[in-house]
XYZ file of C-alpha atoms in Angstrom:
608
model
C 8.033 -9.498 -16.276
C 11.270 -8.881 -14.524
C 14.704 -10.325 -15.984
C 17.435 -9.617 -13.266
C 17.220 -9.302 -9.989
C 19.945 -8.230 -7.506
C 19.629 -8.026 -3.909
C 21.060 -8.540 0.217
C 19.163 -8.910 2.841
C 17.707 -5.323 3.088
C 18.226 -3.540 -0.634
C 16.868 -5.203 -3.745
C 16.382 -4.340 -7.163
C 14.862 -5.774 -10.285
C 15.210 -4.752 -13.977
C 13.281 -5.288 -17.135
C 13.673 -6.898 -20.292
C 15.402 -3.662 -21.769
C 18.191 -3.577 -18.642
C 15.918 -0.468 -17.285
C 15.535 -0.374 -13.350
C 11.690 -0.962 -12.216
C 11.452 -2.212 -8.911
C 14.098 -0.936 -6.291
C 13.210 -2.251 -2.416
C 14.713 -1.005 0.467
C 14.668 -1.996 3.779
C 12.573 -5.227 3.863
C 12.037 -7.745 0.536
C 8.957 -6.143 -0.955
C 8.275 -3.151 1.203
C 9.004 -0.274 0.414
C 9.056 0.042 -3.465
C 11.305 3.336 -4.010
C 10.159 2.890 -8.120
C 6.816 1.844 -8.299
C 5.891 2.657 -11.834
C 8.937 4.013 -12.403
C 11.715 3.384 -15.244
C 14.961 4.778 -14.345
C 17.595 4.164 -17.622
C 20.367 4.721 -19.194
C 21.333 7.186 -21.909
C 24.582 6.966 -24.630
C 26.003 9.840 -26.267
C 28.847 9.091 -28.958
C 30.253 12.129 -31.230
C 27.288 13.688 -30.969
C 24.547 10.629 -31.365
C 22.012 9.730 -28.276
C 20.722 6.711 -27.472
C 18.604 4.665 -24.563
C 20.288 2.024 -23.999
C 16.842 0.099 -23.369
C 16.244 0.795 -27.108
C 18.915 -0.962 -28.976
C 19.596 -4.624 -28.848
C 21.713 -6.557 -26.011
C 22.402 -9.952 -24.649
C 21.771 -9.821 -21.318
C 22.889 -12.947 -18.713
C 23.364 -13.774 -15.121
C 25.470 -15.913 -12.713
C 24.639 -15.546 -8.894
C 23.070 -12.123 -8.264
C 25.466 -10.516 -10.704
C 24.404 -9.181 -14.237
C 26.101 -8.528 -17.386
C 24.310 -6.747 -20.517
C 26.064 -6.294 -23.405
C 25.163 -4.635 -26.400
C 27.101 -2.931 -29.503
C 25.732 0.605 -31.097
C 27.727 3.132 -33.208
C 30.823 1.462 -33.105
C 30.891 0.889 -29.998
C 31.422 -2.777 -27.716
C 29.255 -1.728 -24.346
C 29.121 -3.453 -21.076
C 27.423 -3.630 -17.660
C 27.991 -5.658 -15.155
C 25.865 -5.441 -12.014
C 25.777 -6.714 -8.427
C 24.578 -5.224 -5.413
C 27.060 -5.533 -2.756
C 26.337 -8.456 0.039
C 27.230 -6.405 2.637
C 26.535 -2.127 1.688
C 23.623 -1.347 0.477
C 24.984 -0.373 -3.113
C 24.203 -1.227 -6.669
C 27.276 -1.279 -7.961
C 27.750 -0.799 -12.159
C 31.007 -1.539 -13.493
C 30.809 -0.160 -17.192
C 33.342 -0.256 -19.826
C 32.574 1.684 -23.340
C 35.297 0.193 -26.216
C 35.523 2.069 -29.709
C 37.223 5.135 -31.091
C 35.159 8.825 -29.984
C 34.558 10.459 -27.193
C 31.445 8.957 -24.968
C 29.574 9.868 -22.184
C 26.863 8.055 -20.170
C 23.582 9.687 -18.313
C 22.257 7.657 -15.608
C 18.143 8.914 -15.762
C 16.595 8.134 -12.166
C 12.337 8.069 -11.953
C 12.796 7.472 -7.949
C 8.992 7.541 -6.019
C 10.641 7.052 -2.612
C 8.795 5.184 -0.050
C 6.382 3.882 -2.660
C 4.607 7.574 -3.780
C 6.098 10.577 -5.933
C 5.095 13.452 -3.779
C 7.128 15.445 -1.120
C 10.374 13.943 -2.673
C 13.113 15.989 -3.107
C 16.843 15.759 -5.343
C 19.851 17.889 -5.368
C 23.444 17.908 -6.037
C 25.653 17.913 -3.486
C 29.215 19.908 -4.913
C 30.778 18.837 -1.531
C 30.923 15.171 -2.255
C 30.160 15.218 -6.226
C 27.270 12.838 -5.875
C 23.049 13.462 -6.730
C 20.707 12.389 -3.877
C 17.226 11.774 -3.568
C 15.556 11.983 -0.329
C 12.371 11.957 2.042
C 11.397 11.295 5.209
C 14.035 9.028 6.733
C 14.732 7.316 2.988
C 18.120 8.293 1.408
C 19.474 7.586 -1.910
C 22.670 8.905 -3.153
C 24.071 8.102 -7.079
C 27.849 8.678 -7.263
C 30.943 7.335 -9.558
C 34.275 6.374 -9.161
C 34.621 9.467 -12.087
C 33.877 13.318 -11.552
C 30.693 13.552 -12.491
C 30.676 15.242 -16.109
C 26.505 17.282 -15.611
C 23.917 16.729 -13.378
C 20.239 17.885 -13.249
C 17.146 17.492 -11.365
C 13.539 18.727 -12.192
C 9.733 17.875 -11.803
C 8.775 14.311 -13.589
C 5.461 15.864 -15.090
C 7.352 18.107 -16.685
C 9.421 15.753 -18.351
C 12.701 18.707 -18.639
C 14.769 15.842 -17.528
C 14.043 12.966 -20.060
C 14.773 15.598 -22.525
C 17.782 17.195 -21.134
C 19.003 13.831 -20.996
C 18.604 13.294 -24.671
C 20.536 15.836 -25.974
C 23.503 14.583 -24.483
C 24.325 17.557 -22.090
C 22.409 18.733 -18.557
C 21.587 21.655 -17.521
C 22.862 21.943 -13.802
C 19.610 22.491 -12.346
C 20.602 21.874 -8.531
C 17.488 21.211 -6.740
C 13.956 19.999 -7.388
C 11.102 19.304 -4.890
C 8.003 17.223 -5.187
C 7.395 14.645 -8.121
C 11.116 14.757 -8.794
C 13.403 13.088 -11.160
C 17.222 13.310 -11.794
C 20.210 12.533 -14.191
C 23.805 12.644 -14.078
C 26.219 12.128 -16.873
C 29.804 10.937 -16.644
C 32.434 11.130 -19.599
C 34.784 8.095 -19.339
C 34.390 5.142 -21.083
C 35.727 3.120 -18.356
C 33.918 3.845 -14.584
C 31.976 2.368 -11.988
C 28.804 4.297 -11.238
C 26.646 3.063 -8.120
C 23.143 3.907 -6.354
C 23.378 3.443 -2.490
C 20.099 3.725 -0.272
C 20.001 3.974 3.710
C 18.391 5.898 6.348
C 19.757 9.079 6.506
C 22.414 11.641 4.754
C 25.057 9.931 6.529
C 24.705 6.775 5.712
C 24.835 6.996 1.939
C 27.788 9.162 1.914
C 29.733 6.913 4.320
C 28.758 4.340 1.395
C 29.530 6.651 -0.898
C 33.330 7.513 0.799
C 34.398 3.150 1.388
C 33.189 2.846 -2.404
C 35.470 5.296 -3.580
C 38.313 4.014 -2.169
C 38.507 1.303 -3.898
C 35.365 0.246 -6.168
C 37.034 -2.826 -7.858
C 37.841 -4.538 -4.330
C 34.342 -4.108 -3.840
C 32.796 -5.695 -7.062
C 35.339 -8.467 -6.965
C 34.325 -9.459 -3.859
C 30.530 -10.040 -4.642
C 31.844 -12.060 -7.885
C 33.848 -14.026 -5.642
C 30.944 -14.647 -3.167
C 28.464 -15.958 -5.564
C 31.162 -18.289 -7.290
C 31.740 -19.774 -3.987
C 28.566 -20.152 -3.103
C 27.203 -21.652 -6.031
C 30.815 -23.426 -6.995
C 29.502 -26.501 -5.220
C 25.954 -27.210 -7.182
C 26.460 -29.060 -9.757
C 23.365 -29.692 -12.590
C 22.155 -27.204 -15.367
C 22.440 -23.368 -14.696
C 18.985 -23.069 -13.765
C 19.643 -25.082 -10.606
C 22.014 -22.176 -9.831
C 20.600 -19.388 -10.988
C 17.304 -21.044 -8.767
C 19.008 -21.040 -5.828
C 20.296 -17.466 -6.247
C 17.004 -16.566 -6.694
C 15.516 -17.987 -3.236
C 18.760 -16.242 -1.786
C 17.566 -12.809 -3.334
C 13.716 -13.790 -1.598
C 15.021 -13.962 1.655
C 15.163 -10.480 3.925
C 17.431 -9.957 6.992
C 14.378 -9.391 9.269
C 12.833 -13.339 7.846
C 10.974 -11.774 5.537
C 10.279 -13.912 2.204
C 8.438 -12.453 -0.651
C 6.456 -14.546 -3.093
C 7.733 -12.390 -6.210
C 8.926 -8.795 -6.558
C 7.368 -8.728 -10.179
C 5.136 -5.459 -10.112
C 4.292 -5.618 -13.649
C 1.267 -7.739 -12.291
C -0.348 -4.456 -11.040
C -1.577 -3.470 -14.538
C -4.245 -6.676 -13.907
C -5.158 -6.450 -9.945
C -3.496 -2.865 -8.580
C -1.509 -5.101 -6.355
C 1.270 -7.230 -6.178
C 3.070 -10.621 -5.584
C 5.212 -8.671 -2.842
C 3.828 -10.205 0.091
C 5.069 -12.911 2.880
C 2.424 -15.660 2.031
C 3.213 -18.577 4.760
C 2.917 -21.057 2.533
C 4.885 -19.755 -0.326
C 7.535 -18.970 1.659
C 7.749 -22.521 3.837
C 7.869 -24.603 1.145
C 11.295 -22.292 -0.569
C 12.708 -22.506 2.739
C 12.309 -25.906 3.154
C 14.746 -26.403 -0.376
C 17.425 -24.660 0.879
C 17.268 -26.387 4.342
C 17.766 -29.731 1.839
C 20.555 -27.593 0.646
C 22.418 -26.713 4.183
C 21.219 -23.341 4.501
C 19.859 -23.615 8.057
C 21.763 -20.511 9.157
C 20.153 -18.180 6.588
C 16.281 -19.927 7.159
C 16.474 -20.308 10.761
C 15.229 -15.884 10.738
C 12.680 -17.278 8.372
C 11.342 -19.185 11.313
C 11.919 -16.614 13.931
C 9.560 -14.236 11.502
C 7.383 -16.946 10.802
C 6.064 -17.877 14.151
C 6.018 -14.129 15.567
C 3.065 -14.154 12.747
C 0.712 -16.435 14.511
C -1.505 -15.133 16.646
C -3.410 -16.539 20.149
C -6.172 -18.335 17.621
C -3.398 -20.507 16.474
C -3.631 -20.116 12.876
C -1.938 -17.624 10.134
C -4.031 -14.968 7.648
C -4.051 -15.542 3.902
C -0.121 -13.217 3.959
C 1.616 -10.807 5.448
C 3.624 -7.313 4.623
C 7.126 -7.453 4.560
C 7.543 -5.445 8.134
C 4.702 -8.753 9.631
C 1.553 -6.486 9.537
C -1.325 -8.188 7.857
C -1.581 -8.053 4.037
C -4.208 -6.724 2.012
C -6.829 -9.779 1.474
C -9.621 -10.666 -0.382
C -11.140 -13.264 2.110
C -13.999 -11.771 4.176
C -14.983 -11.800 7.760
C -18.632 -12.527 6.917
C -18.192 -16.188 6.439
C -16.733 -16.871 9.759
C -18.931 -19.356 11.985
C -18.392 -22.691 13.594
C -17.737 -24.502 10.818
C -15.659 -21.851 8.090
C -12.855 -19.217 8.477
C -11.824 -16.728 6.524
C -8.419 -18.134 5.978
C -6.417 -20.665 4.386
C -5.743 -23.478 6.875
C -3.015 -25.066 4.571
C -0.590 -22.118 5.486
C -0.476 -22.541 8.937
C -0.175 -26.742 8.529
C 2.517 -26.157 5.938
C 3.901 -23.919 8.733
C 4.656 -26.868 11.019
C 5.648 -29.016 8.683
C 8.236 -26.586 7.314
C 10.178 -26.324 10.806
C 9.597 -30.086 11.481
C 11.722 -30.402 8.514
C 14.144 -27.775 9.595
C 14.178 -29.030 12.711
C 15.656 -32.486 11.001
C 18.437 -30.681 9.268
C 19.602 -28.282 12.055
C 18.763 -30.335 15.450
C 17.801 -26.583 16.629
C 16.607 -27.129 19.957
C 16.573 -23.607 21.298
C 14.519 -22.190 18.143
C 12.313 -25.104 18.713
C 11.398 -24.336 22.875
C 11.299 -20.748 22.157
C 8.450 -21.405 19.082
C 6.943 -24.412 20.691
C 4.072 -22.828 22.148
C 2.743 -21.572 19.076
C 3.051 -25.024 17.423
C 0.736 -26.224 20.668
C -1.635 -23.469 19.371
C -1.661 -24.120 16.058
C -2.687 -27.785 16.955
C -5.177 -27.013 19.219
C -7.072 -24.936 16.739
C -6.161 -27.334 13.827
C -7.667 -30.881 15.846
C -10.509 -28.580 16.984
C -10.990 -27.116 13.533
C -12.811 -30.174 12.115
C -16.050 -31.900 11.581
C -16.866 -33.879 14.278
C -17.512 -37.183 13.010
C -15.860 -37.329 9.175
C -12.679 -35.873 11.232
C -11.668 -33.423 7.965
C -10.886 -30.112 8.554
C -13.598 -27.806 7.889
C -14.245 -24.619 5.633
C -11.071 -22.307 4.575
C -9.979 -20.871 1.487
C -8.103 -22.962 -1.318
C -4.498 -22.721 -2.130
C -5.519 -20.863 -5.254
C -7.270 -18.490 -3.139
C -10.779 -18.952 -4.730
C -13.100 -20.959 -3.251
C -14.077 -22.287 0.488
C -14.575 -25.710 1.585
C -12.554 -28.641 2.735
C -10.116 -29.432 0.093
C -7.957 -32.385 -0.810
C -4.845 -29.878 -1.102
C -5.586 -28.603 2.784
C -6.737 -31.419 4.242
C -3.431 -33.032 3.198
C -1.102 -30.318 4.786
C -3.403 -31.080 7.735
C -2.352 -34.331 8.016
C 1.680 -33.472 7.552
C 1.016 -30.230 9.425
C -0.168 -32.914 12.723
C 2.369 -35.419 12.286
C 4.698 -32.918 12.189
C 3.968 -31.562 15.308
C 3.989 -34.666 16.709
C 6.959 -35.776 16.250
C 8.913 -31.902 17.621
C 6.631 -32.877 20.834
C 8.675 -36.124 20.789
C 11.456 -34.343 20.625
C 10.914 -32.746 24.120
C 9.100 -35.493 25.664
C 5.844 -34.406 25.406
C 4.466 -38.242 25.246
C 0.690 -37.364 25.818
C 0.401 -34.585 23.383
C 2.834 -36.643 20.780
C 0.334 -39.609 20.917
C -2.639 -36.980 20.590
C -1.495 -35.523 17.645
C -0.359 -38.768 16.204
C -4.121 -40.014 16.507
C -5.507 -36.705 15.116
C -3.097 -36.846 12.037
C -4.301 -40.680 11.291
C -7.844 -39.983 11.656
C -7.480 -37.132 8.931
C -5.405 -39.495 6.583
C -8.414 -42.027 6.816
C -11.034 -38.799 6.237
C -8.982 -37.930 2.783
C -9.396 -41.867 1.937
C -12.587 -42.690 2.860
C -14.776 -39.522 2.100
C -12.497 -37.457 -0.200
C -11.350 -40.270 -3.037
C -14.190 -41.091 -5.419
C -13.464 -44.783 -6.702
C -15.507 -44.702 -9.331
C -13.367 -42.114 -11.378
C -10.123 -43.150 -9.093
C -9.343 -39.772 -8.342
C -9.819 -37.150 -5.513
C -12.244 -34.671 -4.702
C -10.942 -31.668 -5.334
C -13.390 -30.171 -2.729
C -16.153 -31.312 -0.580
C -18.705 -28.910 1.520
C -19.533 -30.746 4.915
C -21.735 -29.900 7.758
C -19.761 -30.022 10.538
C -21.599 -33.206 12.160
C -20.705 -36.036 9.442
C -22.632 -35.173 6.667
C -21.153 -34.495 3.025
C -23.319 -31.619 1.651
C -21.556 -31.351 -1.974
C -18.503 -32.610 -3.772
C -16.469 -30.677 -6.360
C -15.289 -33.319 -8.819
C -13.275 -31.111 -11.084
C -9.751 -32.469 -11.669
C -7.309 -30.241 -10.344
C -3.373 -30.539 -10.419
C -3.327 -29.643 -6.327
C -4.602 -33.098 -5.915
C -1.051 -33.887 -6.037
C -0.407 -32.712 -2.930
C -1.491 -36.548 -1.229
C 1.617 -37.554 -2.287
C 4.022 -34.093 -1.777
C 2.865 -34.186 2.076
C 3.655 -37.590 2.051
C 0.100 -38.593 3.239
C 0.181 -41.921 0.484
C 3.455 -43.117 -1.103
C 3.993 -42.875 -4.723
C 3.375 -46.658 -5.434
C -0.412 -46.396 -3.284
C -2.869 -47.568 -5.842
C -5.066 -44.174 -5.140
C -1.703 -41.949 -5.640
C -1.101 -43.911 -8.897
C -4.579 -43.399 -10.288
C -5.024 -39.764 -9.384
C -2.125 -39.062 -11.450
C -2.787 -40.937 -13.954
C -6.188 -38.939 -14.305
C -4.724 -35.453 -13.722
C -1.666 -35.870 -16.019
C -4.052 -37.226 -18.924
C -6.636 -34.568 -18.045
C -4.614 -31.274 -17.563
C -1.556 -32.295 -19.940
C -1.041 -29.623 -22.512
C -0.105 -31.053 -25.675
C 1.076 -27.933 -27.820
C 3.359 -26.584 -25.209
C 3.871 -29.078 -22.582
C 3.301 -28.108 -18.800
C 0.030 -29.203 -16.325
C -2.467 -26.988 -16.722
C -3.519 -26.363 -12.989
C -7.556 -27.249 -12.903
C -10.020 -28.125 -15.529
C -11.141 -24.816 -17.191
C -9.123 -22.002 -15.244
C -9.235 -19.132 -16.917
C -6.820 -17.184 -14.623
C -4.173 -15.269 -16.962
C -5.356 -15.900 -20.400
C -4.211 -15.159 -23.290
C -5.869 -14.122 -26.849
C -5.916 -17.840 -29.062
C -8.399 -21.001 -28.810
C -8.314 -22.674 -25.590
C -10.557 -25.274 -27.416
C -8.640 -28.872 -26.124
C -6.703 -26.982 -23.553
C -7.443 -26.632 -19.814
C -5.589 -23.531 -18.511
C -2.235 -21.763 -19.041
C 1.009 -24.382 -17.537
C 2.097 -23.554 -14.275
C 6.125 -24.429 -13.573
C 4.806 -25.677 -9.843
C 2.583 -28.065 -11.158
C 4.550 -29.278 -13.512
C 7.038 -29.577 -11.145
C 4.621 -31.695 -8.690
C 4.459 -34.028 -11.288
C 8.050 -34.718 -11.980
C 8.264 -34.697 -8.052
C 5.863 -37.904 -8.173
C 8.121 -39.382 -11.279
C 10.818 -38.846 -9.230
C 9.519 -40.496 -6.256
C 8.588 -43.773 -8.769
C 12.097 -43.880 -9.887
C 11.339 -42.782 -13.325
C 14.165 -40.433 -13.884
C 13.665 -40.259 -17.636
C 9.847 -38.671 -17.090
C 10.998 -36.249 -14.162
C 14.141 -35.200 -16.012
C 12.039 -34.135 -18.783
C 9.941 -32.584 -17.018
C 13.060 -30.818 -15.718
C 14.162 -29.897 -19.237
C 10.491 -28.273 -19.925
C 11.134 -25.717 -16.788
C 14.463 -25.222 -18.271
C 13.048 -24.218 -21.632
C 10.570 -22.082 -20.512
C 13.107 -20.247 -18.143
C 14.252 -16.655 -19.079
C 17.298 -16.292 -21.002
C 18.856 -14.596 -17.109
C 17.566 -18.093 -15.897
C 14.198 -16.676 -14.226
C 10.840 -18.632 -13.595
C 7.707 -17.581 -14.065
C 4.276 -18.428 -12.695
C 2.520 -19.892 -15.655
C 3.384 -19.519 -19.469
C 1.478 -19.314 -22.646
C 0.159 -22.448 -24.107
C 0.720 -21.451 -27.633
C 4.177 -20.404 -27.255
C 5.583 -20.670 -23.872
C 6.563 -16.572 -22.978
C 6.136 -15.997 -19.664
C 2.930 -15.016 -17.931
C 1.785 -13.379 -14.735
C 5.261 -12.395 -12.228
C 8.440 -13.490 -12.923
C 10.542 -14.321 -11.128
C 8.342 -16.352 -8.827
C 9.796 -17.667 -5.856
C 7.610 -20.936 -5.655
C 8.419 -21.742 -9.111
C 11.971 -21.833 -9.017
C 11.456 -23.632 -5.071
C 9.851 -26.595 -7.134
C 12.415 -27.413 -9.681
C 14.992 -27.050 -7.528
C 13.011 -29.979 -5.040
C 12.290 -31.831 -8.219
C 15.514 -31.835 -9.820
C 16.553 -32.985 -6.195
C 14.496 -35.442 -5.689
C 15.603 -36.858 -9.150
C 19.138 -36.859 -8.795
C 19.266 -38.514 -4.806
């Protein structure tokens, strides 16, 4: 569980619960970690006391991408505030020590450049008065607006440096190569101290030189940028502190992380830090409600230079666009299953279709248009013959293959979407094509995938490819929502109404409040009695719901369903995946990008 997170479009960096850094990322969003599994902290020494600052109590709060933690030890009133700046790549620290004594502060950094610990190497530089870390073509340089008081560097496994940095002075050890760590100390109680990364020695200490000029232009400016930006969205702070956070997602190359959270390795040995298509669409499609077409449009541009001559997208994507690391295997490819998950590349072209309504970008929209005439050939080809569904991928959870209710509905907005940007250039035969192919799979999802006995969906169904309906999976699952999100039924359709009605009564968890996400999912959790409860409460399905109470003009039910996300929120306004049903802490990554892309579209949607 992350609690901050501070980024531009190329350096980002995410701290902990205690104010230590854990995940620093640098050049792309998610790739490459320069911290995996490390902790780099801060030290206090006051007349001869030490202590972490991680280890004594502090408030800790954000507005924009700028932190403050504040905390009081040994009679002294301590502050950080932190922003990394929109332009250089610098974390900037203004810190400010008040109480009688003499102070100094060591900034401890447990670096792993380029996402391993070997063949690093740190030194001190006496020419500019600033530590760097470097390898390969990865530079990081930690200066002040101070002289720098000590400085030392040494081998992790050793540990010399955690303990140098304890006893309040360091030993001057200039140079350390390998598994390296560093600190330096600086005796002021009024400085800014800053960690700038680029690509070679150069670069950081040109940083390093503009910074020192003048270091207060350079924070006030980033305070003044995210006051601006956010000046103009009105609602509770999580709607800001939401947006901020889809801001921070969003790389200058178009890349868009689902979360940055690493803490999730512990359970998988991998991470949320991945482009997953759909993930990413459906946050980019909030701040295109929001204006923001400038700063999506090289979403788009990165999106569509994924897709391939098949026509259709893998399960995600690296931050750089090669594939991702995957879990869906080549062995079930055949006529009638692939080895992907089909609602990705649908939610694809429904994403730009709804760009393409905000920004009237016609020259993004010829230069991608070919590969939204692929992804429709392989998406009206893609299904059974005579039911017209699409056939076998992999689920939006990622677990299990068949035709879902979830995918086949993306499907359908995925080809009416595409059918309306052929409009837009006049392609009349392929418009009327993809119109017919989108109807026939609305009528599929009503007449083979909604059981009218229970009046509900299918959450899956296993078909044959020639009209035949092999199996149907009749567990109630929150995703079922979906009919009404891609706007395949409206929210006053009897079968929308019903389905609800059954998932909200079935998945509903009384103790904490949320929407469990399918009957019996045991993904995430936690030691207590399930017995009466369903699954942990996801914020995005929670957030479907309020979406549909929304859309039914119930504002009471969608705003509290608002005020549950807001509860469950970190105190830095940050969303998790999916929280506790006993107590609501967070579970799984946090923040994560879809969840805070929900409440923002549901807190929309109620207050049009």
């Amino acid at each position: 569980m992350r609690c901050v997170i501070l980024g531009n479009g190329k350096y980002t960096v995410l701290y902990d619960q205690s104010y230590a850094l854990r995940d620093v990322y640098y050049p792309y969003k998610g790739m490459h970690n320069h911290s995996l599994g490390g902790k780099s902290k801060v030290g206090i020494w006051h007349d001869g006391k030490f202590t972490w600052f991680e280890d004594i109590p502090k408030k800790i709060t954000m507005n924009g991408l700028v932190s403050t933690a504040y905390a009081e030890w040994d009679g002294l009133k301590i502050t950080f505030h932190d922003t990394v700046d929109f332009y250089y790549n610098a974390l900037i620290r203004k810190i400010r020590a008040e109480g009688p004594g003499f102070v100094r502060f060591i900034f401890y950094h447990d670096l792993r450049l380029r996402g391993n610990a070997v063949g690093d190497t740190a030194f001190y530089d006496p020419f500019e008065d600033v530590l760097i870390h470097y390898k390969e073509s990865t530079y990081f340089l930690a200066g002040s607006s101070r002289k720098l008081y000590e400085y030392t560097t040494g081998r992790r496994d050793q540990g010399a440096v955690l303990k140098d940095s304890e006893d309040g002075s360091l030993s001057k050890n200039p140079i350390a190569q390998g598994s390296v760590d560093s600190a330096i100390s600086i005796a002021y109680p009024e400085f800014y101290y800053w960690l700038v990364v680029g690509d070679s020695r150069k670069d950081v200490e040109r940083i390093h030189a503009e910074l020192s000029k003048d270091p207060d232009h350079y924070f006030k400016r980033n305070l003044g940028y995210w006051r601006s930006l956010l000046s103009k969205h009105e609602g509770s702070s999580l709607v800001k502190s939401s947006l901020a956070v889809l801001m921070a997602h969003l790389g200058e190359k178009g890349e868009v992380p689902a979360s940055l959270d690493t803490g999730i390795m512990k359970f998988n040995l991998d991470t949320y830090a991945y482009i997953w298509p759909r993930d990413a669409t459906l946050a980019m499609m909030v701040l295109d409600q929001l204006g923001y077409h400038s700063a999506t449009k090289k979403f788009y541009q990165f999106l569509f230079s994924l897709f391939g001559e098949k026509g259709y997208l893998f399960q995600k994507y690296n931050p750089d666009g090669t594939q991702g690391s995957t879990w869906h295997p080549w062995t079930i490819v055949s006529d009638t299953a692939r080895n992907i998950q089909e609602d990705e590349t649908a939610t694809a072209i429904f994403g730009f279709w709804r760009y393409f309504q905000q920004s009237r970008d016609y020259d993004l929209l010829k230069s991608v248009y070919d590969k939204v005439r692929q992804a429709m050939d392989f998406m009206t080809w893609f299904r059974d013959s005579k039911l017209k569904l699409p056939l076998a991928s992999y689920d939006l959870w990622e677990e299990r293959l068949g035709t879902h209710t979830y995918t086949a509905a993306t499907v359908y907005a995925g080809m009416s979407s595409a059918a309306k940007l052929a409009g837009m250039l006049g392609n009349d035969n392929e418009k009327e094509g993809w119109e017919q192919a989108a109807e026939e799979v609305r009528q599929g999802i009503l007449n083979y995938m909604f059981d009218r006995e229970r009046g509900v969906f299918y959450r899956t169904v296993r078909l044959s490819g020639d009209g035949k309906i092999l199996e149907v999976d009749k567990t109630i699952d929150s995703s079922l929502l979906a009919t009404l999100i891609f706007d395949v039924f409206r929210a006053d359709d009897p079968v929308i109404e019903s389905t609800v009605k059954v998932v909200e009564r079935t998945l509903w968890v009384t103790k904490s409040g949320g929407l469990a996400r399918y009957e019996n999912d045991y993904y995430q959790r936690v030691e207590g009695s399930y017995n009466g409860i369903q699954g942990n409460p996801w914020i995005i399905t929670t957030m479907w719901l309020a979406q549909y109470h929304a859309a039914r003009g119930d504002v009471d039910r969608a705003s509290e369903l608002l005020s549950w996300a807001e509860s469950v929120a970190t105190p830095t306004g940050l969303l998790p995946e999916q929280v506790s049903p006993f107590d609501k802490t967070p579970l799984s990554v946090t923040p994560l990008l879809w969840s805070h892309a929900e409440y923002l579209r549901a807190f929309l949607m109620t207050n049009s």
